[in-house]
Short mmCIF file of C-alpha atoms in Angstrom, two decimals:
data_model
loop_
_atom_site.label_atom_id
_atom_site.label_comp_id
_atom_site.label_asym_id
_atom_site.label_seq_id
_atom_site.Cartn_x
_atom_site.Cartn_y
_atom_site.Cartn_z
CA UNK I 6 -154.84 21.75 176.84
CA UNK I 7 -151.45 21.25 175.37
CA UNK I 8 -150.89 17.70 173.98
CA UNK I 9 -148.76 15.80 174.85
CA UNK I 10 -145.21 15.37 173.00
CA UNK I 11 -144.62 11.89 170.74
CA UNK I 12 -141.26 10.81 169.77
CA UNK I 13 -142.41 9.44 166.23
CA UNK I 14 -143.75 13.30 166.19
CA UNK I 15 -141.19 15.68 164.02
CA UNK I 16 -142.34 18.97 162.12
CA UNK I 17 -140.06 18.83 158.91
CA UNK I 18 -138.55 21.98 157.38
CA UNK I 19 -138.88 21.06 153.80
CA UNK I 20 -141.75 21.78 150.89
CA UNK I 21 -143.10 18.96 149.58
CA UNK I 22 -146.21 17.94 147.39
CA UNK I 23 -148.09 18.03 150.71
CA UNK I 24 -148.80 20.69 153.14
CA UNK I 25 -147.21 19.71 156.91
CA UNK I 26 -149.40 18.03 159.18
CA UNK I 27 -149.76 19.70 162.67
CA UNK I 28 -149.23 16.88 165.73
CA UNK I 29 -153.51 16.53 165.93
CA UNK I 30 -154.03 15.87 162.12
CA UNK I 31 -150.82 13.63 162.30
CA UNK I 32 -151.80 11.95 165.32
CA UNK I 33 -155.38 11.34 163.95
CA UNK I 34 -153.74 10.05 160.37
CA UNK I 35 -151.17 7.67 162.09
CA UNK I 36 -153.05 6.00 164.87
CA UNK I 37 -156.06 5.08 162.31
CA UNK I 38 -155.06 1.45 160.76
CA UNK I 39 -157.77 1.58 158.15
CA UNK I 40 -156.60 5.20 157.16
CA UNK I 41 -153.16 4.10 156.61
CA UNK I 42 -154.28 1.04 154.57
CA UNK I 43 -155.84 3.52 151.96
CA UNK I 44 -153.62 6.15 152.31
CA UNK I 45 -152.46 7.17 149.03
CA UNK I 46 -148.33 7.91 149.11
CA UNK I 47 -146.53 10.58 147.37
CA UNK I 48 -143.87 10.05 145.27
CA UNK I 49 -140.54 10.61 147.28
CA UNK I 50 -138.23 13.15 145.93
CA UNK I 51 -134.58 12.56 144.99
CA UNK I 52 -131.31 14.34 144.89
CA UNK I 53 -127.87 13.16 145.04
CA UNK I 54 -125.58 13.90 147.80
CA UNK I 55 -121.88 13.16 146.46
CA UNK I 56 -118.61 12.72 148.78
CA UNK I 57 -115.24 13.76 147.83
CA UNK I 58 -112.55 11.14 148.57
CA UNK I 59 -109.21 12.24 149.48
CA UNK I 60 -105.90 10.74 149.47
CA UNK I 61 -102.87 11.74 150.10
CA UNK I 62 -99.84 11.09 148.19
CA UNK I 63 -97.10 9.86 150.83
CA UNK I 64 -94.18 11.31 148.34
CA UNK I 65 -95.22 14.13 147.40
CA UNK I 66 -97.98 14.98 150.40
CA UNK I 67 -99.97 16.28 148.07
CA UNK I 68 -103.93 15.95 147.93
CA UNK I 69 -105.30 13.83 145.76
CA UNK I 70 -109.19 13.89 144.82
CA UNK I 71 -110.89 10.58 144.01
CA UNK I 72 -114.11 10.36 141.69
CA UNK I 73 -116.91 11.32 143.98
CA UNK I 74 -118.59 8.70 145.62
CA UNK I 75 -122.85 9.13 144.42
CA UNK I 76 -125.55 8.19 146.73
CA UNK I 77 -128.99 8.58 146.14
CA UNK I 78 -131.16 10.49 149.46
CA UNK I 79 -134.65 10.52 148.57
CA UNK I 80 -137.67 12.42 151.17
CA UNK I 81 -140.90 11.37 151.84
CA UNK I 82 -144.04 13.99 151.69
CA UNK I 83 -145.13 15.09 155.11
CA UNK I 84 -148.14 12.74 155.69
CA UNK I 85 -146.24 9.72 154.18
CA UNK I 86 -143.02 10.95 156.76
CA UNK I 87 -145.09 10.89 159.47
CA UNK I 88 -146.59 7.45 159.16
CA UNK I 89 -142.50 6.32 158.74
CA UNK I 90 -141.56 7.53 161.77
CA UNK I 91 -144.92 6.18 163.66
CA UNK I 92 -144.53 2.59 162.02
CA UNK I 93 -140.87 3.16 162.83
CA UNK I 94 -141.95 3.46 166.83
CA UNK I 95 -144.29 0.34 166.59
CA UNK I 96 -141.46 -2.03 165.12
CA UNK I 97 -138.70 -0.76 167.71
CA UNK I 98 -139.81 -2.14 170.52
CA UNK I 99 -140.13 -5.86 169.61
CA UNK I 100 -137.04 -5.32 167.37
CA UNK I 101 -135.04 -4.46 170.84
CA UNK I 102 -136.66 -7.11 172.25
CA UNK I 103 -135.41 -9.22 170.21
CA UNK I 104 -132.04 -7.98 170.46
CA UNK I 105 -132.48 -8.85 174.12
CA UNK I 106 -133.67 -12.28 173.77
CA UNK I 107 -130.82 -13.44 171.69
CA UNK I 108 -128.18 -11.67 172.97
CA UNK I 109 -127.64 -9.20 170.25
CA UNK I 110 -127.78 -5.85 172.34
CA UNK I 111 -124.31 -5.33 172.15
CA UNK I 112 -123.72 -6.42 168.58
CA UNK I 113 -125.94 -3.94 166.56
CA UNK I 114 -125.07 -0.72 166.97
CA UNK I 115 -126.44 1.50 164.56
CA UNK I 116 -129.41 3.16 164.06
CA UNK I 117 -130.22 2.87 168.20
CA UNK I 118 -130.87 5.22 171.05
CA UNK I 119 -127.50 3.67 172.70
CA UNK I 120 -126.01 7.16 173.70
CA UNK I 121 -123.11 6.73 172.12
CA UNK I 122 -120.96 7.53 168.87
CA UNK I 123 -118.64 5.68 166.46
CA UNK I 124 -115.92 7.13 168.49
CA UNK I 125 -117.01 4.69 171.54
CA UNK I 126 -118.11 1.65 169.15
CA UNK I 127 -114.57 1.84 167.47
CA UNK I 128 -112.66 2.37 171.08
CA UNK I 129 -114.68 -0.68 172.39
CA UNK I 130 -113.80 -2.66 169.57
CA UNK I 131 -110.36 -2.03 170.17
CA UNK I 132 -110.30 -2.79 173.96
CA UNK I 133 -111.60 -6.15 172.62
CA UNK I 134 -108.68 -6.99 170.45
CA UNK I 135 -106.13 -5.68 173.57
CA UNK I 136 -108.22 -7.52 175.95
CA UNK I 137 -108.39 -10.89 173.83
CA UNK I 138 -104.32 -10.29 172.52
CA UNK I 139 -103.53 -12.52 170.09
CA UNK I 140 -106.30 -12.81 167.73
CA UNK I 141 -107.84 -12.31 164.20
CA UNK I 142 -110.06 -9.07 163.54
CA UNK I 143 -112.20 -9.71 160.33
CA UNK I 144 -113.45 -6.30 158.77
CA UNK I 145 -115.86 -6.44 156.09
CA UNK I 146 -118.30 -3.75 153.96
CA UNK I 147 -122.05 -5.11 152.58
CA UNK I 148 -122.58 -3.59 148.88
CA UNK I 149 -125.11 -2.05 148.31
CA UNK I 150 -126.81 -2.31 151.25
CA UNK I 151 -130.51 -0.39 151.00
CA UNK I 152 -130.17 -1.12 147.53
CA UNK I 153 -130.03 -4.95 147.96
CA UNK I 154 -132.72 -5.82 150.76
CA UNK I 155 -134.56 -8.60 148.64
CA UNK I 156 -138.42 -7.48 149.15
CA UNK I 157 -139.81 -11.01 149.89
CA UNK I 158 -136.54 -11.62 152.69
CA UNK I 159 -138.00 -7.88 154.25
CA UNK I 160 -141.44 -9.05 153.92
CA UNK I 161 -140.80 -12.34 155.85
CA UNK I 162 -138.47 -10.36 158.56
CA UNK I 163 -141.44 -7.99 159.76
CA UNK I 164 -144.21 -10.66 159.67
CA UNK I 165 -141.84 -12.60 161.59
CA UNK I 166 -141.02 -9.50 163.99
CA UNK I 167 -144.54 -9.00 164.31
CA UNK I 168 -145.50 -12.40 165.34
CA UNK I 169 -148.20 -13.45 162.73
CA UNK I 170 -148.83 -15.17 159.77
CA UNK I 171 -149.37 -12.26 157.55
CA UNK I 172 -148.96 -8.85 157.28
CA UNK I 173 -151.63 -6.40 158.71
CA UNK I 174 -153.71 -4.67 155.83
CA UNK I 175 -151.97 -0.87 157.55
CA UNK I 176 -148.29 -2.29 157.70
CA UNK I 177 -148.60 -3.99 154.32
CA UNK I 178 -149.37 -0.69 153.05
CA UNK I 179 -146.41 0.77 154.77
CA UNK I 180 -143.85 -2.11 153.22
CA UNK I 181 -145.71 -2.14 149.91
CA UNK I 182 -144.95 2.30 149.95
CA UNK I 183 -141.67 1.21 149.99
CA UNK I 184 -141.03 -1.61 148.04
CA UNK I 185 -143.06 -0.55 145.07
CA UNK I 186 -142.26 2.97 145.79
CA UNK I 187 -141.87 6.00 143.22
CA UNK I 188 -139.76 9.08 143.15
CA UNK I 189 -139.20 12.07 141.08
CA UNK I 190 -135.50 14.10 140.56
CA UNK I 191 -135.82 17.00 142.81
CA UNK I 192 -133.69 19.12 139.87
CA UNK I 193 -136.43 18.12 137.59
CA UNK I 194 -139.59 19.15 139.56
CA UNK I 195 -137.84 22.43 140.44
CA UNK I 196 -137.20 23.34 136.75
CA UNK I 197 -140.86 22.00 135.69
CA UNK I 198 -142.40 24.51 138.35
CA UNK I 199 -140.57 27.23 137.78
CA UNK I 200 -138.05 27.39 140.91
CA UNK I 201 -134.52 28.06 141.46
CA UNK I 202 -132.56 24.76 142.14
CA UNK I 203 -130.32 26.58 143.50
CA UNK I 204 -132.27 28.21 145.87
CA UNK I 205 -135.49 26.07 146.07
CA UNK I 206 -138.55 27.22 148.21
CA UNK I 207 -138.99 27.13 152.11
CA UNK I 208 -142.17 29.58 152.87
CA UNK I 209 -144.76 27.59 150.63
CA UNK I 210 -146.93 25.15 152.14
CA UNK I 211 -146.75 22.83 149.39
CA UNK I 212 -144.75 23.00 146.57
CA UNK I 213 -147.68 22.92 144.18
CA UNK I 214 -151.64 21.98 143.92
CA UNK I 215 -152.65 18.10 143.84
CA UNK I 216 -154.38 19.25 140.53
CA UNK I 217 -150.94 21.10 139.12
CA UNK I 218 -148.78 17.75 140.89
CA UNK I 219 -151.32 15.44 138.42
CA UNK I 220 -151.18 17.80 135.24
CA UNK I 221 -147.37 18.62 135.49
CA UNK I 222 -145.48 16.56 137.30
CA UNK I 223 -147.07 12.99 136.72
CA UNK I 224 -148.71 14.38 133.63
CA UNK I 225 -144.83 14.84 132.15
CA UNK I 226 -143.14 11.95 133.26
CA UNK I 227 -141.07 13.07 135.48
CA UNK I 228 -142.72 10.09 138.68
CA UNK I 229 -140.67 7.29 138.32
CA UNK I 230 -141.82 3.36 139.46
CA UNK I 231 -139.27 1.57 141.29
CA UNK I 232 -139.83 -2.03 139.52
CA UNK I 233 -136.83 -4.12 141.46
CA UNK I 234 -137.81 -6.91 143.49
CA UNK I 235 -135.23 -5.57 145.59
CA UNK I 236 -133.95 -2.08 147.22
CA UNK I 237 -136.06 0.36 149.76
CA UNK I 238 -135.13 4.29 149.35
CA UNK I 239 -132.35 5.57 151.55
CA UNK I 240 -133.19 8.49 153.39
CA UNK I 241 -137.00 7.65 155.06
CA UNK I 242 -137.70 7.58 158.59
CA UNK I 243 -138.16 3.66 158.40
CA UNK I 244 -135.46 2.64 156.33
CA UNK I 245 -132.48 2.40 158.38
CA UNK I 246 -134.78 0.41 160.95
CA UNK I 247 -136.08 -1.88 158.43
CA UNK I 248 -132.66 -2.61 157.43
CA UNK I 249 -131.86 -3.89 161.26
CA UNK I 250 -134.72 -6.18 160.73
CA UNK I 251 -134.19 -7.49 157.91
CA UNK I 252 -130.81 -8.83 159.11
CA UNK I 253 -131.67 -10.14 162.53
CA UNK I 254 -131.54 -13.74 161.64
CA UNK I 255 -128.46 -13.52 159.95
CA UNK I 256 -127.08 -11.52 163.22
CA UNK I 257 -128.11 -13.96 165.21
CA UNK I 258 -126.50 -16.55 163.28
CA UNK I 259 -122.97 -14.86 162.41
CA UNK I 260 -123.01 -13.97 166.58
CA UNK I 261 -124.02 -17.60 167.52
CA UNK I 262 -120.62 -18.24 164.90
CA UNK I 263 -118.22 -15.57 166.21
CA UNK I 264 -119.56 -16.81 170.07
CA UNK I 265 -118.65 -20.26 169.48
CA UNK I 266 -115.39 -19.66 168.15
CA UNK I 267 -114.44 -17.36 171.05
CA UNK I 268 -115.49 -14.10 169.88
CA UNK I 269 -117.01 -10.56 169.28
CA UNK I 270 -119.35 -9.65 166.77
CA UNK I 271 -120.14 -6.08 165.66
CA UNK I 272 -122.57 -4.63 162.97
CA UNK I 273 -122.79 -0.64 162.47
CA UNK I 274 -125.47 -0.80 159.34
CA UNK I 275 -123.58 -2.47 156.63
CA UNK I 276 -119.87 -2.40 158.22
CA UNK I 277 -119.40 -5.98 160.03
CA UNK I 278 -116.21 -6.66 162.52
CA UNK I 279 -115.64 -9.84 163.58
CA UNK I 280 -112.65 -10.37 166.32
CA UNK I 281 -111.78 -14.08 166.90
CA UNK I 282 -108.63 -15.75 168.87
CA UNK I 283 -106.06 -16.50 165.95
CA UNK I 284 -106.45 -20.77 166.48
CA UNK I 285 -110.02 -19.98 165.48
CA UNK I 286 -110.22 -17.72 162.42
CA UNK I 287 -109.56 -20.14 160.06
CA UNK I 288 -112.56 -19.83 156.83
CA UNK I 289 -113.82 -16.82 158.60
CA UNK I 290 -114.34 -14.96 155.24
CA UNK I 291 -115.79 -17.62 153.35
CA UNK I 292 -118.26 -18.38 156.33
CA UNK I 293 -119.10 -14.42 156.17
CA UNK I 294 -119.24 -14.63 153.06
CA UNK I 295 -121.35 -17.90 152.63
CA UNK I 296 -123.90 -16.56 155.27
CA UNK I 297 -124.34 -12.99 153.41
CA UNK I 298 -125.19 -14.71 150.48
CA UNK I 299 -128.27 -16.31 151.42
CA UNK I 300 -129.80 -13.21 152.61
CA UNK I 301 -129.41 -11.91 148.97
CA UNK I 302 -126.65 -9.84 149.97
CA UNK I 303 -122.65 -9.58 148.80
CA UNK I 304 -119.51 -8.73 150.73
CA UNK I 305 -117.61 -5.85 148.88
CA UNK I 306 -114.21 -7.51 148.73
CA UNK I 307 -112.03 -4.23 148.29
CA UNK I 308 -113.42 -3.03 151.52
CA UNK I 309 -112.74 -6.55 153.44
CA UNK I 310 -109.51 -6.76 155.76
CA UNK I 311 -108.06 -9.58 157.82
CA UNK I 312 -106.19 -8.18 160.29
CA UNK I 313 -103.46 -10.68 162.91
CA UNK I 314 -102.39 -9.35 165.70
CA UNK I 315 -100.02 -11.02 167.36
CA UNK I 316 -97.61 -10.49 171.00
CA UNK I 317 -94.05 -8.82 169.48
CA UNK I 318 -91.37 -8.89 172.46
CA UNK I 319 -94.71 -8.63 174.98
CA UNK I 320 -96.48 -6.25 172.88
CA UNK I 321 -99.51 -6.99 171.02
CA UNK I 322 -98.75 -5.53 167.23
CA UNK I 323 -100.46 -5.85 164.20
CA UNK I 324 -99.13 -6.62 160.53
CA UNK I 325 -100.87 -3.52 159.40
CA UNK I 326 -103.42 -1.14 161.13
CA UNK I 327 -107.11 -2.13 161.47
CA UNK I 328 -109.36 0.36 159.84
CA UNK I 329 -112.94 0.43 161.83
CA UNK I 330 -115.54 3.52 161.58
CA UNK I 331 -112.97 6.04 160.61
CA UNK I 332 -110.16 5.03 163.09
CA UNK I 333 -106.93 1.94 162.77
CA UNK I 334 -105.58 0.66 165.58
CA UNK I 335 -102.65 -1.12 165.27
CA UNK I 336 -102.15 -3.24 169.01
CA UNK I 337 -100.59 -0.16 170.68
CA UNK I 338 -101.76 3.41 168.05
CA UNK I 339 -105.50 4.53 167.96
CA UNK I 340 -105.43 7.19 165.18
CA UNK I 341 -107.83 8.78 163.25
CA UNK I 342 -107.81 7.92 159.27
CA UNK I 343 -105.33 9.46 157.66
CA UNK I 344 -107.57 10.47 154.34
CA UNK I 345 -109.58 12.31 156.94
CA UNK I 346 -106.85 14.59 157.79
CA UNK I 347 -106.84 14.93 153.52
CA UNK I 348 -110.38 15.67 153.14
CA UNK I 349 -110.44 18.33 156.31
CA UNK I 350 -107.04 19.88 155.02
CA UNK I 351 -108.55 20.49 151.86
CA UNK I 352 -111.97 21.89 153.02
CA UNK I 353 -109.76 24.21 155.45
CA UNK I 354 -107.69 25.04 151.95
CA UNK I 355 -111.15 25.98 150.28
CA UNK I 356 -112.88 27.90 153.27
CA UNK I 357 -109.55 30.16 153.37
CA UNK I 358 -109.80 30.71 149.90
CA UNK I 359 -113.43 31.41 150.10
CA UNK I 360 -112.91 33.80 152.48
CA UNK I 361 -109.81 35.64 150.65
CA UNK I 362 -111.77 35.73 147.61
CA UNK I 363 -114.80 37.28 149.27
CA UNK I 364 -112.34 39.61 151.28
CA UNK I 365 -110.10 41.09 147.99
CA UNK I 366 -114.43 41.75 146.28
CA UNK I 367 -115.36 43.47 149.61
CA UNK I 368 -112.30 45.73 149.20
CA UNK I 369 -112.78 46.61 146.04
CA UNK I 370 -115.50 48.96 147.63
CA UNK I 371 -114.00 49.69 150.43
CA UNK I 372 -112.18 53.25 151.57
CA UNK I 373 -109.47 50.89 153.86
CA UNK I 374 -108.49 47.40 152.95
CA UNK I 375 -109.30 44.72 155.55
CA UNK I 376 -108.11 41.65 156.70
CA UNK I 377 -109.56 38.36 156.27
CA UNK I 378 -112.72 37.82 158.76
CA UNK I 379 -110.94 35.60 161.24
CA UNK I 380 -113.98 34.52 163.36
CA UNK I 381 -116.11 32.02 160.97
CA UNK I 382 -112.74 30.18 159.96
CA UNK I 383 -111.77 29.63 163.47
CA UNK I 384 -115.40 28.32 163.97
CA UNK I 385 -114.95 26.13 161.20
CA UNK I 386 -111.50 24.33 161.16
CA UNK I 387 -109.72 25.06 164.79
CA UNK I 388 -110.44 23.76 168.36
CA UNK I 389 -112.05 27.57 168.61
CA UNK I 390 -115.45 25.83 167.13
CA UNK I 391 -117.78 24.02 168.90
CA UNK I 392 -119.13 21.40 166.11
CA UNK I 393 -115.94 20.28 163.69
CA UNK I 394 -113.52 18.21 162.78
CA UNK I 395 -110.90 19.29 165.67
CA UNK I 396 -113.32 19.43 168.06
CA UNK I 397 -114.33 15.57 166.88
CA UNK I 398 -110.67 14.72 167.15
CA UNK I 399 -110.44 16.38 170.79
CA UNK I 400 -113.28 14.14 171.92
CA UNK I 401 -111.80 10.77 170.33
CA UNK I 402 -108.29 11.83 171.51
CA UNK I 403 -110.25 11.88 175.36
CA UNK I 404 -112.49 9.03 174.99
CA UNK I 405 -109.67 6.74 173.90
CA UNK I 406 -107.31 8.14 176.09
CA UNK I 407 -104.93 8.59 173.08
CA UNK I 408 -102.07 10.82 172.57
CA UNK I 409 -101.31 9.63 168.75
CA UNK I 410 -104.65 11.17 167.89
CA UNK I 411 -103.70 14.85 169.74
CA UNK I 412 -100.39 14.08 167.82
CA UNK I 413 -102.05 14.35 164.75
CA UNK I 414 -104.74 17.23 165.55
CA UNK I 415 -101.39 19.37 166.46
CA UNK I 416 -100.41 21.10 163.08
CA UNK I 417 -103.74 21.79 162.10
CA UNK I 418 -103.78 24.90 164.21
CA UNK I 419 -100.43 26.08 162.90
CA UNK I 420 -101.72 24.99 159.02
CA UNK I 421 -105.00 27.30 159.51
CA UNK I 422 -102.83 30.14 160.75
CA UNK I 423 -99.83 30.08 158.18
CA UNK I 424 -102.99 29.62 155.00
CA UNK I 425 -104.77 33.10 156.61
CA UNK I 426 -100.96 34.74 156.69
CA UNK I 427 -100.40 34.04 153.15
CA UNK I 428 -104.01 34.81 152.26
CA UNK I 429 -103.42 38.03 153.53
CA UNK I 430 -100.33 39.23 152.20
CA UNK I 431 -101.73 38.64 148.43
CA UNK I 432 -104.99 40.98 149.77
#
């Protein structure tokens, strides 16, 4: 008989120190409390996934790279993933309850089945601020958020969800795997074993024997504790949950704020919009800033905006544009970012050399000289693809009914085509 499909239930395509878990064995692991109580948890492994920042120069309109921005991504072993994302199914429900209860459905907005994007939560946002006209939109950035979530606060904040005094022997095993949780470099356990980092193994059940994980990898040092009495790893099936929780009181409190004062309140994971009528803004940040504090958490000031907008001869305009989940508005403009134009131009600059450069080897060996293969840059940076930048700015461009944004998606098409020209004369 086939069984019967679980959400929480997702084969993974990685090796780990554990072999995969079929849905049965799973199943049988997940649904056992007193299993999960004992259940001994891997070390997660680490790599670091760094984004390029872009600017670009007004003057000169060249591209200018920033220092990479480093974030750790860690990955649980099978078994441990599994019980994340089955723990992760049992807290949802009375976490959306919740959300219900106090009003707060509309507020959160990441990290839920809503059936919707960033494009919609940043075009509702500014339908808000045209609706409400003259107002204040406060736009602020939590540091460090994963990194920060104070281990006693979390602790408190699932009881609490939960509805009892303490936690459950199962789910204190669950917080305490993540709390007090250890990793290992994913560079380092490659090189120890033998494998290419650059090309590390997919076939292999496991990546190596429980006796060969104890003699090599803990046996050299390479597991490291995480000692903090604050921080949960970024990248588990739990975490970005767990980091809804853990700020539902002070959600509840900041909306409570922004509702008395006349307003909206907004929270996509650590980016928090607040849009009040201008007579009421006044010691919004400090307030913000005040209430963040007591949850152990900071406000990153270089990423915090006040923005007025205000009626200009009957038209609402702002002093400068609002920047919200990669688009500004301005009272009258949606547009995408600018520096994402940057960092796509430059990709598109790098795929075209790619290809030119894989083109001019090809020939080398060739009787005729080709041209560069068209079809996988079209796929990649023009309105030809399905899944890409373009085809991200089409959608926003339709779903906020804006013409500035097909304004700006116009010369990428023309750009492409002009880079491939000149990339073929030098073949």
């Amino acid at each position: 008989m086939k069984r019967s499909k679980h959400p929480w239930f997702r084969p993974r395509g990685y090796v780990h120190f554990d072999s995969p878990l079929g849905q049965a064995a799973a199943e049988n692991l997940v649904t056992n409390p007193d299993a999960v109580a004992t259940h001994a948890f891997y070390p997660f492994m680490r790599y670091i996934v760094e984004t390029q920042k872009v600017n670009k120069d007004k003057a000169t309109g060249l591209v200018l790279q920033k220092p990479p921005k480093k974030r750790p991504i860690s990955f649980s072993a099978h078994a441990d993933a599994h019980i994340y994302s089955y723990y992760a199914s049992l807290l949802a429900a009375p976490y959306e309850e919740n959300l219900r209860k106090r009003g707060l459905e509309g507020s959160i907005l990441a990290f839920r089945s809503l059936g919707k994007s960033n494009i919609d939560f940043a075009n509702d946002a500014f339908e808000l601020i045209k609706e409400m006209g003259e107002c204040v939109a406060f736009a602020t950035d939590i540091s460090g958020f994963f990194d920060n979530l104070d281990h006693l606060h979390l602790k408190k904040a699932w009881t609490r969800l939960l509805g009892l005094e303490s936690l459950p022997a199962d789910h204190y095993s669950v917080f305490r795997s993540l709390t007090k949780y250890s990793y290992v470099n994913l560079e380092d356990v490659l090189k120890t074993l033998g494998l290419s980092a650059n090309n590390p193994p997919r076939s292999p059940e496991r990546l190596c024997s429980p006796q060969i994980f104890r003699e090599k990898i803990r046996g050299s040092g390479l597991v490291k504790q995480h000692r903090e009495a604050k921080g949960i790893p970024q990248g588990s099936p739990i975490s970005a949950l767990l980091s809804n929780i853990y700020l539902l009181e002070f959600d509840k409190r900041l909306y409570d704020e922004i509702t008395r004062r006349g307003g909206h309140y907004m929270r996509y994971c650590d980016d928090i919009l607040c849009i009040v009528p201008t007579d009421n803004a006044e010691n919004l940040f400090d307030y913000v800033d005040g209430l963040i504090s007591e949850y152990g958490l900071d406000i990153n000031e270089l990423k915090t905006d006040t923005i007025h907008f205000a009626k200009v001869s009957g038209a609402l305009k702002a002093e400068r544009p609002l920047q919200y989940l990669g688009f500004t508005f301005d009272g009258v403009h949606k547009l995408i970012r600018s520096s994402a134009f940057a960092k796509f131009s430059d990709k598109m600059r790098r795929g075209v050399n790619l290809a030119y450069q894989t083109t001019k080897k090809h020939n080398k060996t060739r009787k005729k000289a080709t041209r560069i293969w068209r079809q996988n840059l079209y796929e990649r940076y023009s309105h030809l693809g399905n899944r890409n930048f373009v085809r991200y700015g089409l959608r926003a461009a339709k779903k906020m009914n804006s013409q500035a944004i097909k304004k700006q998606l116009r010369p990428l098409w023309k750009r492409l085509e002009q880079k491939i020209a000149k990339a073929d004369e030098e073949l």
